PDB file of N, CA and C in Angstrom:
ATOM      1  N   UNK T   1      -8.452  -6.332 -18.983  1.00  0.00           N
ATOM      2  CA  UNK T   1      -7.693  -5.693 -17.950  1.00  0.00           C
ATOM      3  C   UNK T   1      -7.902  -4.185 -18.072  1.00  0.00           C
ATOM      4  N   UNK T   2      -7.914  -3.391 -16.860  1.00  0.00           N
ATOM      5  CA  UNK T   2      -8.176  -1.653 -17.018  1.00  0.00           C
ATOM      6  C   UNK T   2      -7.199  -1.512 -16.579  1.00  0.00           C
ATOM      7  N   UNK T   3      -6.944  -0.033 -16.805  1.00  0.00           N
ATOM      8  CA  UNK T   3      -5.590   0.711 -15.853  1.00  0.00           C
ATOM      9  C   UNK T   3      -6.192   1.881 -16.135  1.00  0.00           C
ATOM     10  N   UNK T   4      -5.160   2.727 -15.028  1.00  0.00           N
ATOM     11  CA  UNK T   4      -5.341   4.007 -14.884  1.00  0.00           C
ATOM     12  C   UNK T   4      -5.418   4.835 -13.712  1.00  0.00           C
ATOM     13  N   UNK T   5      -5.755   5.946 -13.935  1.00  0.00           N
ATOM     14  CA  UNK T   5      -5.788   6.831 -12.432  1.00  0.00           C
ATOM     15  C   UNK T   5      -7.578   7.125 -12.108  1.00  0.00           C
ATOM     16  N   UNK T   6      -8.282   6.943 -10.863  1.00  0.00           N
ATOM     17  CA  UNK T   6      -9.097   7.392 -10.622  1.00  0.00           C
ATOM     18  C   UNK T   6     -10.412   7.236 -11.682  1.00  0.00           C
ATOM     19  N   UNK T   7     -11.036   8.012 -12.200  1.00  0.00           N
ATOM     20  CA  UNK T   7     -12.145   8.360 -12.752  1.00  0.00           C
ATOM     21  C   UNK T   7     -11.822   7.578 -14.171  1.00  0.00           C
ATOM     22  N   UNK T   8     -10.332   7.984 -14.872  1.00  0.00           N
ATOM     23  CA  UNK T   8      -9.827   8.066 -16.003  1.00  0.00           C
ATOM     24  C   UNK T   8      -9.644   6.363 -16.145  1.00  0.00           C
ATOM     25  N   UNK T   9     -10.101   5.119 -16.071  1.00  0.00           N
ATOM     26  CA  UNK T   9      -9.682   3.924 -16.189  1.00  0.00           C
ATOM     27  C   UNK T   9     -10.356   3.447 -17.382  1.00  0.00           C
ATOM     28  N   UNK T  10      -9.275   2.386 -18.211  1.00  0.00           N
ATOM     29  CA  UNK T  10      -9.691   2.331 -19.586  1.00  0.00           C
ATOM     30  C   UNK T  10      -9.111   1.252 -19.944  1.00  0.00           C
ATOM     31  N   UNK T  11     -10.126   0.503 -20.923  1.00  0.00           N
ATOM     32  CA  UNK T  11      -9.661  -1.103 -21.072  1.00  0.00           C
ATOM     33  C   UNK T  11      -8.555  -1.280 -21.409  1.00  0.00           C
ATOM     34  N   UNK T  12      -7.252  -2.274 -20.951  1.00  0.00           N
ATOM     35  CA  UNK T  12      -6.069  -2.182 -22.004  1.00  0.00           C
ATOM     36  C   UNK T  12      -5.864  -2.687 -23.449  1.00  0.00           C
ATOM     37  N   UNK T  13      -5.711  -2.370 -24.238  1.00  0.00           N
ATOM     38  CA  UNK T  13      -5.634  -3.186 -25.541  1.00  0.00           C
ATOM     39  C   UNK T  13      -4.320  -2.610 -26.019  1.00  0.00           C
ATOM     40  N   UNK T  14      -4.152  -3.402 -27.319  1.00  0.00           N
ATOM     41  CA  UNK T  14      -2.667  -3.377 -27.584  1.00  0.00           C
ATOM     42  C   UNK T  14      -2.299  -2.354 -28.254  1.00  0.00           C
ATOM     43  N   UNK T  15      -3.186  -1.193 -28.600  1.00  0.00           N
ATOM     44  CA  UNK T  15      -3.122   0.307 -28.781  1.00  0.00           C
ATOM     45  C   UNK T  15      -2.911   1.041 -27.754  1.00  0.00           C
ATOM     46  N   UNK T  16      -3.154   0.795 -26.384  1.00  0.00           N
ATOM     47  CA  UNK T  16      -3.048   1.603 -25.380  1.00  0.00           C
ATOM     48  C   UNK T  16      -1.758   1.194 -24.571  1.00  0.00           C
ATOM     49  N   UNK T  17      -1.360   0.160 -25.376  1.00  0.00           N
ATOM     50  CA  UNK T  17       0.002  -0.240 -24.353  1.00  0.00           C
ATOM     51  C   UNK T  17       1.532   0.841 -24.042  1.00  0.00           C
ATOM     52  N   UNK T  18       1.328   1.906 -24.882  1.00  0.00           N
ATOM     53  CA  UNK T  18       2.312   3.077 -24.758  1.00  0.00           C
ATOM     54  C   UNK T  18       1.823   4.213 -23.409  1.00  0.00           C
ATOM     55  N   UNK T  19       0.204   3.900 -23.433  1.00  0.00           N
ATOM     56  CA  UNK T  19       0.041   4.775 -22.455  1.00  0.00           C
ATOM     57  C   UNK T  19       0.003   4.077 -21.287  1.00  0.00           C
ATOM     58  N   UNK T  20      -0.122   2.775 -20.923  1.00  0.00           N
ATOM     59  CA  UNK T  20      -0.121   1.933 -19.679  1.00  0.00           C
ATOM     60  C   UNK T  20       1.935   2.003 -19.054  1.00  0.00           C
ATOM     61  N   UNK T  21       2.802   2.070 -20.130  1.00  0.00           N
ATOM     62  CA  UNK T  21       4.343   2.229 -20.003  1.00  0.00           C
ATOM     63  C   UNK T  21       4.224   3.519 -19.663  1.00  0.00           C
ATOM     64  N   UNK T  22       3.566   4.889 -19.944  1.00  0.00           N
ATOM     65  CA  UNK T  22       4.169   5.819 -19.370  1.00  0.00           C
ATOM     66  C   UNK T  22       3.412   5.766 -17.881  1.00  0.00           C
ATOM     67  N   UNK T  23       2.331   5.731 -17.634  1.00  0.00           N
ATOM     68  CA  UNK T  23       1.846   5.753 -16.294  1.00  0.00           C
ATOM     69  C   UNK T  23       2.843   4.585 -15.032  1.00  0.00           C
ATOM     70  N   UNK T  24       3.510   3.782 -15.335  1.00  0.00           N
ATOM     71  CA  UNK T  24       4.250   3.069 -14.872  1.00  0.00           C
ATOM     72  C   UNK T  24       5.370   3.564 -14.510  1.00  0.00           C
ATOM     73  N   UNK T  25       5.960   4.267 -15.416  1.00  0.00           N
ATOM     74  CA  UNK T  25       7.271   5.217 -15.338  1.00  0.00           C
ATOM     75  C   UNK T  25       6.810   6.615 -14.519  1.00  0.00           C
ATOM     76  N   UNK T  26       5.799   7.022 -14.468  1.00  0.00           N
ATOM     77  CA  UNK T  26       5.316   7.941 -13.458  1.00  0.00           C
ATOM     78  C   UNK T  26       5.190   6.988 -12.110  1.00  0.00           C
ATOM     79  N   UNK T  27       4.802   6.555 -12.314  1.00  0.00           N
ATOM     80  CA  UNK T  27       4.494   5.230 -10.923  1.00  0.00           C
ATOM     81  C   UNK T  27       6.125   5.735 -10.575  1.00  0.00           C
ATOM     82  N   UNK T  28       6.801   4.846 -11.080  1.00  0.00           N
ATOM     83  CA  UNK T  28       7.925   5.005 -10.691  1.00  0.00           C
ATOM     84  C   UNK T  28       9.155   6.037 -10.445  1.00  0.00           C
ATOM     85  N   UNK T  29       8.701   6.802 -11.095  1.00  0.00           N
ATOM     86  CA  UNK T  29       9.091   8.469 -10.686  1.00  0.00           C
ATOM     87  C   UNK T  29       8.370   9.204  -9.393  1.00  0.00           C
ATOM     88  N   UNK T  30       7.583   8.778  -9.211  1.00  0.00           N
ATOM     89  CA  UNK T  30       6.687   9.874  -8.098  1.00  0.00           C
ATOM     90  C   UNK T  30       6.453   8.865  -7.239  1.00  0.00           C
ATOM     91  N   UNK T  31       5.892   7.641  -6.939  1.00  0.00           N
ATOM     92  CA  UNK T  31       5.293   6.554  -6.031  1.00  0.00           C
ATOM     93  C   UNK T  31       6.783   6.184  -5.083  1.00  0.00           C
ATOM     94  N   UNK T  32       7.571   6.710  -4.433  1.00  0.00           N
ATOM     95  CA  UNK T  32       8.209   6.008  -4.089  1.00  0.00           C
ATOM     96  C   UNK T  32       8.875   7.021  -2.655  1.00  0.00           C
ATOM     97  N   UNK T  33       9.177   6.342  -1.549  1.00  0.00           N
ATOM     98  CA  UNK T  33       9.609   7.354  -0.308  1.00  0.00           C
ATOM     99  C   UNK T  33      10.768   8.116  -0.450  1.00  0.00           C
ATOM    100  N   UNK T  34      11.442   8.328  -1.446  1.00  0.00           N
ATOM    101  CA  UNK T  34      12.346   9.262  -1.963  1.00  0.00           C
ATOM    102  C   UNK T  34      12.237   9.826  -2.753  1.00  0.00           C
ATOM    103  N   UNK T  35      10.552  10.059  -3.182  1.00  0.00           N
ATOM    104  CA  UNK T  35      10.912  10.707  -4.771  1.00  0.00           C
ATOM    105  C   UNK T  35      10.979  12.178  -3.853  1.00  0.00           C
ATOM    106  N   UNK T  36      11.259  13.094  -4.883  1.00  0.00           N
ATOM    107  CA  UNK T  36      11.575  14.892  -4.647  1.00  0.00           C
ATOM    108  C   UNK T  36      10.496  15.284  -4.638  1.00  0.00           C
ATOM    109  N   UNK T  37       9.457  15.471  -5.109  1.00  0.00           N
ATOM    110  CA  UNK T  37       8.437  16.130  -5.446  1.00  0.00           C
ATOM    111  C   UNK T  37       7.067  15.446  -4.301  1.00  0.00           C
ATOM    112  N   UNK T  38       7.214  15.852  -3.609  1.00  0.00           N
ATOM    113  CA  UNK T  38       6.684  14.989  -2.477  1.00  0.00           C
ATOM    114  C   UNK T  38       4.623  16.052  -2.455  1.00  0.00           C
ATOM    115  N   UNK T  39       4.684  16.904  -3.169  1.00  0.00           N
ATOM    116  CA  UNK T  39       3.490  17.266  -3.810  1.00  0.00           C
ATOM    117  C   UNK T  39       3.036  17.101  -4.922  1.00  0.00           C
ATOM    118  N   UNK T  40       3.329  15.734  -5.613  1.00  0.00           N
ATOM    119  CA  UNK T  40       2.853  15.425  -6.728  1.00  0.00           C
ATOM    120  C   UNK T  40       1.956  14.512  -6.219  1.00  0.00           C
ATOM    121  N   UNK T  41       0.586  14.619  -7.186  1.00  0.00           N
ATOM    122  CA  UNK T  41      -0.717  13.675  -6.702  1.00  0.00           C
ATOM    123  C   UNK T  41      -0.394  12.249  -6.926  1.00  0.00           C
ATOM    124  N   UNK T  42       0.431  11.653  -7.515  1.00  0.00           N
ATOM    125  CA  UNK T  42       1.120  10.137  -7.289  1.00  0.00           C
ATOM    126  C   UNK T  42       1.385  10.052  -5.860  1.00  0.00           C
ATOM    127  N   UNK T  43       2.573  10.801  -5.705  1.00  0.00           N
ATOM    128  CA  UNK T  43       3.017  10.901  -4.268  1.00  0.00           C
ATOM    129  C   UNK T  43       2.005  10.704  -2.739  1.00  0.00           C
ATOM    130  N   UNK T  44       0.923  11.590  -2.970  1.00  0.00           N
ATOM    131  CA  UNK T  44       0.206  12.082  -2.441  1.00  0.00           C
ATOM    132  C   UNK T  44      -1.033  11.333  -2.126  1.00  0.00           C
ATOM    133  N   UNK T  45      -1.062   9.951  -3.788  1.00  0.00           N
ATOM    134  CA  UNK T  45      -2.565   9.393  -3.290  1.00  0.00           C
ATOM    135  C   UNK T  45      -2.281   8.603  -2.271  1.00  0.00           C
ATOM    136  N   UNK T  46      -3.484   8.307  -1.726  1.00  0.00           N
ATOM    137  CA  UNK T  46      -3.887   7.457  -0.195  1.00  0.00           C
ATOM    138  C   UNK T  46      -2.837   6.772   0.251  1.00  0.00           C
ATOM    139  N   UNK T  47      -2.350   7.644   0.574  1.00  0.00           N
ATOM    140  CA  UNK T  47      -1.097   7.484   1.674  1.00  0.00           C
ATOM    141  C   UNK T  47      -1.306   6.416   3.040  1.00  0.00           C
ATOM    142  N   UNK T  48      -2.428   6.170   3.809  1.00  0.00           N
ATOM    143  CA  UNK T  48      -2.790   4.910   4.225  1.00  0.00           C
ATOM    144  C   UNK T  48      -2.148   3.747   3.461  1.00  0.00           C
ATOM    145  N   UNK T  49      -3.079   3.520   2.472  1.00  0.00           N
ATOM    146  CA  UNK T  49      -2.499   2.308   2.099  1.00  0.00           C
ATOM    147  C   UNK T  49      -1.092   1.981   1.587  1.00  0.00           C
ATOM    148  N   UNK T  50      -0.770   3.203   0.983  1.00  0.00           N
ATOM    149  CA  UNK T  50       0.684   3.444   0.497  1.00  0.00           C
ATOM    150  C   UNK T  50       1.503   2.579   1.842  1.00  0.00           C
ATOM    151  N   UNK T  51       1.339   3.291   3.024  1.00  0.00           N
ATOM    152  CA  UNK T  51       2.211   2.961   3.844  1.00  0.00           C
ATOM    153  C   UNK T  51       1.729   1.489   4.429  1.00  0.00           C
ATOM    154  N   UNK T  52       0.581   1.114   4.234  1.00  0.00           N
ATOM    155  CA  UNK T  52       0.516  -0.747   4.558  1.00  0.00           C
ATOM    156  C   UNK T  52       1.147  -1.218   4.011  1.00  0.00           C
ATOM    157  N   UNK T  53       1.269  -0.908   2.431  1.00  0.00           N
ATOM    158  CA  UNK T  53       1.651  -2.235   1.666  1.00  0.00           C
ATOM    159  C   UNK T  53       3.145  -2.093   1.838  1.00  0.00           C
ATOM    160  N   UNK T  54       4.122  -0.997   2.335  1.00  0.00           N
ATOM    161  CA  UNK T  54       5.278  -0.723   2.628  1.00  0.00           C
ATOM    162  C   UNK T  54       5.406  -1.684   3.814  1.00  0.00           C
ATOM    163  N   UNK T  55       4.798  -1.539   4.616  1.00  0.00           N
ATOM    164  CA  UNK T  55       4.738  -2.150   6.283  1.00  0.00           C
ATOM    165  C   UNK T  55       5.034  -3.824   5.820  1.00  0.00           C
ATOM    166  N   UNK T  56       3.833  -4.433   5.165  1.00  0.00           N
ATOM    167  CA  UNK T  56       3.655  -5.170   4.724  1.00  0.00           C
ATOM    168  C   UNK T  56       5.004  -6.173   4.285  1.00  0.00           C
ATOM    169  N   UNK T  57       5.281  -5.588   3.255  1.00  0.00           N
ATOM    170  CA  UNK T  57       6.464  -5.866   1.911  1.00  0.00           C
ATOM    171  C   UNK T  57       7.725  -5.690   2.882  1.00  0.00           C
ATOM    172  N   UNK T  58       7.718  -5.777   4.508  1.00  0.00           N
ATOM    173  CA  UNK T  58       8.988  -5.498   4.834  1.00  0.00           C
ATOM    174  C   UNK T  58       8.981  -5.401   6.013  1.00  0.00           C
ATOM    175  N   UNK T  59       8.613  -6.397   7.067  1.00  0.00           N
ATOM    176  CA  UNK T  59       7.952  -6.149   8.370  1.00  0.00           C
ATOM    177  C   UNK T  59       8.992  -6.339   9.795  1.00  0.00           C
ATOM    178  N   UNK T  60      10.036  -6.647   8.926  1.00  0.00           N
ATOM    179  CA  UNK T  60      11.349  -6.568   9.942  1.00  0.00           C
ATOM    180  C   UNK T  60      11.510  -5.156  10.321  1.00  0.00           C
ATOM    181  N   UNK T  61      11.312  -4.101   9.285  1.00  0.00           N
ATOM    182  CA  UNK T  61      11.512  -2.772   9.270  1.00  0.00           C
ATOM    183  C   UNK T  61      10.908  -2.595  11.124  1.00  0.00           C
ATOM    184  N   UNK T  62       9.330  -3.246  11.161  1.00  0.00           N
ATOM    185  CA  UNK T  62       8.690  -2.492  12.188  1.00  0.00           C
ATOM    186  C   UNK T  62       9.277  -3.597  13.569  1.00  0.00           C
ATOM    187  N   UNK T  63       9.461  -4.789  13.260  1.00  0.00           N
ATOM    188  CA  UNK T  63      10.039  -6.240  14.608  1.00  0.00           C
ATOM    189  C   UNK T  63      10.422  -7.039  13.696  1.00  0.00           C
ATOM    190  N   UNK T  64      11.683  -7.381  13.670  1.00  0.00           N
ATOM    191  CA  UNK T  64      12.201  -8.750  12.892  1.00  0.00           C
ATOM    192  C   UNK T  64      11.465  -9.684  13.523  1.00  0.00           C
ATOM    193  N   UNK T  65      11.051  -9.809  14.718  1.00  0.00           N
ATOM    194  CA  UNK T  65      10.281 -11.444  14.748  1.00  0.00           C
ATOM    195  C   UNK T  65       8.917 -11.577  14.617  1.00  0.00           C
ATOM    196  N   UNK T  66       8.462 -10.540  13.561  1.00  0.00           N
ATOM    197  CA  UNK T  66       6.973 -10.803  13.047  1.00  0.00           C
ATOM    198  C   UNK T  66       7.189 -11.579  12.024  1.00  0.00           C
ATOM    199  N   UNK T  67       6.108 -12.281  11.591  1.00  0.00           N
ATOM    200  CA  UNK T  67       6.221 -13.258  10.616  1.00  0.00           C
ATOM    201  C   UNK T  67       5.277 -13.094   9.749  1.00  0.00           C
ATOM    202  N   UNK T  68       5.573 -12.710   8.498  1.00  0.00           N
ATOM    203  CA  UNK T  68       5.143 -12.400   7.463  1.00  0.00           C
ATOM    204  C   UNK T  68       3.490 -13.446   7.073  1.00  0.00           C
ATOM    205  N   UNK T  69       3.848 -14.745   7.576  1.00  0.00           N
ATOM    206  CA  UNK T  69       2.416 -15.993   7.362  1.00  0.00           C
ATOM    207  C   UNK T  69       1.539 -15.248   8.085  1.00  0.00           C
ATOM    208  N   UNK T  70       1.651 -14.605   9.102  1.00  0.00           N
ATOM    209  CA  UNK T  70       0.633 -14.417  10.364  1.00  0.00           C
ATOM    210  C   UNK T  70       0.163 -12.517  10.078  1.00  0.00           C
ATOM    211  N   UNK T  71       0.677 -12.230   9.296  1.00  0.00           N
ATOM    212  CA  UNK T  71      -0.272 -11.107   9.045  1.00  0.00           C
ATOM    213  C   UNK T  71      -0.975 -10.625   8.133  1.00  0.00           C
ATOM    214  N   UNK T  72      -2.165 -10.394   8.528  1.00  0.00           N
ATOM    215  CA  UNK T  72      -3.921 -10.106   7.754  1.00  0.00           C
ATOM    216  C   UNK T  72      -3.854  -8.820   7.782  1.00  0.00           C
ATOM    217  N   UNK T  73      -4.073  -8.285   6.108  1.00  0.00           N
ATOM    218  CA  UNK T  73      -4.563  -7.154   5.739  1.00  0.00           C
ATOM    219  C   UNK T  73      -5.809  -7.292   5.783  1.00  0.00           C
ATOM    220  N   UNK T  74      -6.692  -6.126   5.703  1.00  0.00           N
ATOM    221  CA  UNK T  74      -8.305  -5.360   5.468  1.00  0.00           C
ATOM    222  C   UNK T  74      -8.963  -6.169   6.277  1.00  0.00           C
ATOM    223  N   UNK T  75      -8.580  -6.466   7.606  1.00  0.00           N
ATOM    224  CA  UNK T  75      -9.680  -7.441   8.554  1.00  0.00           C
ATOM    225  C   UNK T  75     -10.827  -6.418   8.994  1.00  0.00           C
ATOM    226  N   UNK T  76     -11.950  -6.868   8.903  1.00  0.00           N
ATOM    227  CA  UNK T  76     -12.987  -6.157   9.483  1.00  0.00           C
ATOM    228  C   UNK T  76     -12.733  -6.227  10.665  1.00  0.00           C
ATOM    229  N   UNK T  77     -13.381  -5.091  11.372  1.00  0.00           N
ATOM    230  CA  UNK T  77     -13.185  -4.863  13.145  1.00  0.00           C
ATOM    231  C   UNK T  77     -14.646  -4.482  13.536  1.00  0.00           C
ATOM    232  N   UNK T  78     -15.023  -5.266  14.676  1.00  0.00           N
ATOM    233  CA  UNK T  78     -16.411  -4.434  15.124  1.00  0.00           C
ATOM    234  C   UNK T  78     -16.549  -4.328  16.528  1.00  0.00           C
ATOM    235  N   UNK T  79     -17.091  -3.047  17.007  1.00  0.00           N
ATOM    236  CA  UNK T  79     -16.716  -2.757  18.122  1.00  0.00           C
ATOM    237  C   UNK T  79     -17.372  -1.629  18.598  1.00  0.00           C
ATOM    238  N   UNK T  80     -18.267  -2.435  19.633  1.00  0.00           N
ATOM    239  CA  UNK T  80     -20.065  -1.517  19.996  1.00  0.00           C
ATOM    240  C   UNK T  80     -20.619  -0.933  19.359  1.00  0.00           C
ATOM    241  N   UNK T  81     -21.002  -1.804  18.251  1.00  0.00           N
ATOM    242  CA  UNK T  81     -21.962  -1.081  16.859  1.00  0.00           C
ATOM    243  C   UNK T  81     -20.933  -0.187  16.180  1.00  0.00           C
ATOM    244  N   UNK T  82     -19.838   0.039  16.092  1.00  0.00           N
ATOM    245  CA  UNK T  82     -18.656   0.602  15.246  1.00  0.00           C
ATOM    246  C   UNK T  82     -18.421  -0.315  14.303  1.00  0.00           C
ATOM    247  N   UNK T  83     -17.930  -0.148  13.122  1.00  0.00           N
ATOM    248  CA  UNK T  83     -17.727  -1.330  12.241  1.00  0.00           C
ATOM    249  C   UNK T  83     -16.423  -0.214  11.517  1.00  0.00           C
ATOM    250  N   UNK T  84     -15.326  -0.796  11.208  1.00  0.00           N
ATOM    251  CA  UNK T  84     -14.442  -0.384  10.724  1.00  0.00           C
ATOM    252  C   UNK T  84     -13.097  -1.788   9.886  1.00  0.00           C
ATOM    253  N   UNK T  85     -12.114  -1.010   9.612  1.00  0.00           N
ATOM    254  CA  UNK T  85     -11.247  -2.117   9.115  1.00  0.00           C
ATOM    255  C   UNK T  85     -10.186  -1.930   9.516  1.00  0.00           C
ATOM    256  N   UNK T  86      -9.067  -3.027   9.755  1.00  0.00           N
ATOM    257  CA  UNK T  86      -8.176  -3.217  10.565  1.00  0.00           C
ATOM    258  C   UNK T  86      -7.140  -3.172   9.215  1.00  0.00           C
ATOM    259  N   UNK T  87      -6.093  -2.615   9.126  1.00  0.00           N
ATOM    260  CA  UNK T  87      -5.244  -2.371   8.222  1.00  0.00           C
ATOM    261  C   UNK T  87      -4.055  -3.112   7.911  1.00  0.00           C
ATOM    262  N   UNK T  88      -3.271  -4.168   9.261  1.00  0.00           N
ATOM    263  CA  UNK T  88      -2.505  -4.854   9.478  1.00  0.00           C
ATOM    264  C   UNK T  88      -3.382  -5.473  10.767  1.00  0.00           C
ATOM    265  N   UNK T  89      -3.048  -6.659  10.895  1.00  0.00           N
ATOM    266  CA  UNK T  89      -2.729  -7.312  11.776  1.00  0.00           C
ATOM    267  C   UNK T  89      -2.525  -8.937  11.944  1.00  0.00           C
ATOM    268  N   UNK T  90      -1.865  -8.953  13.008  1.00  0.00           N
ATOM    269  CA  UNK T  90      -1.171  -9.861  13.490  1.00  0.00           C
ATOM    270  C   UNK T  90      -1.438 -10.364  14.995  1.00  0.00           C
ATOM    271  N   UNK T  91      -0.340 -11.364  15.207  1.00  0.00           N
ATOM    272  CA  UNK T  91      -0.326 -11.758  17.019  1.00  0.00           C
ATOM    273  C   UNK T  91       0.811 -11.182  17.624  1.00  0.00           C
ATOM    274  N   UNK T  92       0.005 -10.783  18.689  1.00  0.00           N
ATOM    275  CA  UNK T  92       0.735 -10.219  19.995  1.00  0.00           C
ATOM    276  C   UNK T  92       1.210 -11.179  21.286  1.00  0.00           C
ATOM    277  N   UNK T  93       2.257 -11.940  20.904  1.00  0.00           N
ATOM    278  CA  UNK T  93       3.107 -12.829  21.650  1.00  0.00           C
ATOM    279  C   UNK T  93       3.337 -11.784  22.775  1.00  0.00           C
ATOM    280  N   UNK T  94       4.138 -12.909  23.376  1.00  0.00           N
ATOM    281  CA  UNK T  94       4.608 -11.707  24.803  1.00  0.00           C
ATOM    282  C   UNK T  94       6.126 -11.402  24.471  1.00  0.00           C
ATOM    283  N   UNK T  95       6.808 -12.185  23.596  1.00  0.00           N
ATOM    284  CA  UNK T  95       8.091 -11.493  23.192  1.00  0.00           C
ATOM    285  C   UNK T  95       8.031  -9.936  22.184  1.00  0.00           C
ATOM    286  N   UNK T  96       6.937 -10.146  21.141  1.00  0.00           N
ATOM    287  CA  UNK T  96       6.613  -8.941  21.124  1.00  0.00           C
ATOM    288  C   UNK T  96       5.637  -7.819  21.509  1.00  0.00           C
ATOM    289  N   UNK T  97       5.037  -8.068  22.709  1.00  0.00           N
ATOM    290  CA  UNK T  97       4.641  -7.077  23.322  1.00  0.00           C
ATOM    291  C   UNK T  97       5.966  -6.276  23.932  1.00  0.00           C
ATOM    292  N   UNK T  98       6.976  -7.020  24.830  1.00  0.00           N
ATOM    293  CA  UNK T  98       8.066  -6.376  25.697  1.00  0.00           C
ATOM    294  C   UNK T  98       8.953  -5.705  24.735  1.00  0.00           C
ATOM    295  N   UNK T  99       8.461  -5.724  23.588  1.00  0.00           N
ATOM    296  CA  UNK T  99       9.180  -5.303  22.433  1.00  0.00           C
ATOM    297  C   UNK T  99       8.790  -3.853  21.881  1.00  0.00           C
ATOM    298  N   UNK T 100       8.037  -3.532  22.425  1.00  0.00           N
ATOM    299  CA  UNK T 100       7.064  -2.270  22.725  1.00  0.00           C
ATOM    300  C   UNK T 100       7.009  -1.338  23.493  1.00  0.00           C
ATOM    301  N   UNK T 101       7.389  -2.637  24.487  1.00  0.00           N
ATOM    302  CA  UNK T 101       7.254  -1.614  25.759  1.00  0.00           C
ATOM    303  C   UNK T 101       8.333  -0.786  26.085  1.00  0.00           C
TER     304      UNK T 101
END
């Protein structure tokens, strides 16, 4: 198993298990939509995905009648020789389209 930030990732073994607990407790100090320090590079990394897996983990937030079975993260999208990735998605019923509108 590795952990770590970025560049810095390093096998875990049972010597490194003090430094895998503090990066966790930073996780949890800085990773979160209330922390204070909202310019700390925890805070700060890829905020995209940050906010999927939020979306995700809680999808009443965006329509209570989405249903958690029916939505696909990292779908590829292609579209006139564009190739990109779709970040959420789901179906667009007609109860929640008027839900939009």
């Amino acid at each position: 198993m590795w952990f770590g930030l970025g560049d810095h990732q390093e096998v875990l073994t049972p010597g490194k298990w003090s430094k895998l607990e503090t990066l966790v407790r930073q996780l949890e100090t800085h990773r979160h939509p209330l922390a204070s320090d909202t310019k700390h590079r925890l805070y700060r990394a890829q905020p995209e995905r940050w906010l999927e897996t939020m979306v995700a983990a809680d999808l009443a937030r965006i329509e209570a009648r989405l249903n958690p079975k029916q939505i696909y993260t990292q779908v590829p999208a292609f579209s006139s020789g564009d190739r990109g990735i779709i970040d959420l998605l789901g179906p667009r019923g007609m109860d929640v389209l008027r839900c939009w509108s």
